[in-house]
Amino acid sequence: MTADLLGEFLSSGRNATPMMNGNTPWAHAYAQHIKALVARQAARAPRSQQVHIGPSELGVACDRQVVGKLVGEARTNHVIDPWPSVVGTAVHAWLADAFTADDPQRWMTEHRVTPMDGHDGTADLYDVHEAAVDDHKVLGPSSLAKVKRPEGPPRHYQRQLALYGLGYLRQGYPVRRIALLAYPRTEGSLANLYVWEHAFDDEVVGWLSDTMIETQRRKVLAGQVVAGTLALADVPREPSHDECAFCPFYRPQAGHVPGLPGCPGTVAT
């Protein structure tokens, strides 16, 4: 194994570049194998494989991204680092165990809800005592800062929570408020946990109404794409410096190469 790894490292020419991932050529080459293994496993995860559109995706502002998912468009964004998702998945699993162990009568974890027919999803947490629908987010510094803005978290986070709340209501559970539990991923400590909450009021009902109307309109566009009367590239997009890099169809080169699959996102703005 050692000879194979070192030979691969030397033959690739990587010995001429700084060793960013290890203190020796073997360590650097070994790190590449570990990173590739993690990336492959992340790509095989059920969340990465799904084509089903759930509450976490319906509230995205960009028509093109949601329509692309509805029609099963092939992923063109191959530069997303899987590690934040891996960390988030692991933390979610740990938190589910922790809340269940604390008081299974109070906390309902990983519960499946269906706010809109055909768009079910797994809600992280329901607090029976507070009639609160909670969602865990494990965020880096920039994303955590967005949650703390006066206007609150990004649109799709707020609508995701609203949809989960509706899902619980449809199952007969009372919902008085929705709450986003934002945990720091890379900096700080648990002392920096931040909670954003909103009463389940008329404003939230308005978000839900808008999302339902928006989803039906996007399904019409998706039908046109499937029928071949509309190209995905002609579906309206909503470029965002905050969101485009995380879109599965993001491809900066598409803004410069005619006919190249993918969406240029902010590059063409």
C-alpha angles and dihedrals in degrees: 000000000000092000092047093051095045092045091051090049095050096042091052092059092238090130086077093061130068113276100242097168105043147018094243135030089257092051092048092050091045090053090056090055092049092048091049091050092051092047092050092049092047090052090053094051114116091242091056093047099047123110092181112111111226136180093279091063105034093075096057110125096222116089093197094056094050094042089049089056093045091056095041096245113188116258114255100174105093099160101073110122106234094204099088089053092048091051091046093051092049093048092048090054092049092048092050089056092045096052093044091051092049097056123334090189092060103034125056110192133195094000121173115232135174112210092167126022110263093016107083124155144174114262115211102220144357121194109211093192094054098029084231128151108214131192125196118223121182103200142182120231098272094047091045090052090054091055089055095054117119090249090054131233124343116291096256092053092053093047092046090057092046090053092049088051090053089049091057091046090053088056092052100258119136115242119196099162146001123224136190113210106204115197121190111246105189110010137043125005141268086290085076095060107136126199123200115190137179131186114249091246141138091292091058090047086055091053089052093049091050091048093051093050091045092050093052091050090050091050089056089053090047090053090053091050091051090048091051095239092112130037117223087233088063095054109106114261133203107214114207130177086211099050113023096079089059095049114110090223098049113127117157092198090063088077091063106030114067114228095013110140116243139054123278092213113188093354092082096044 
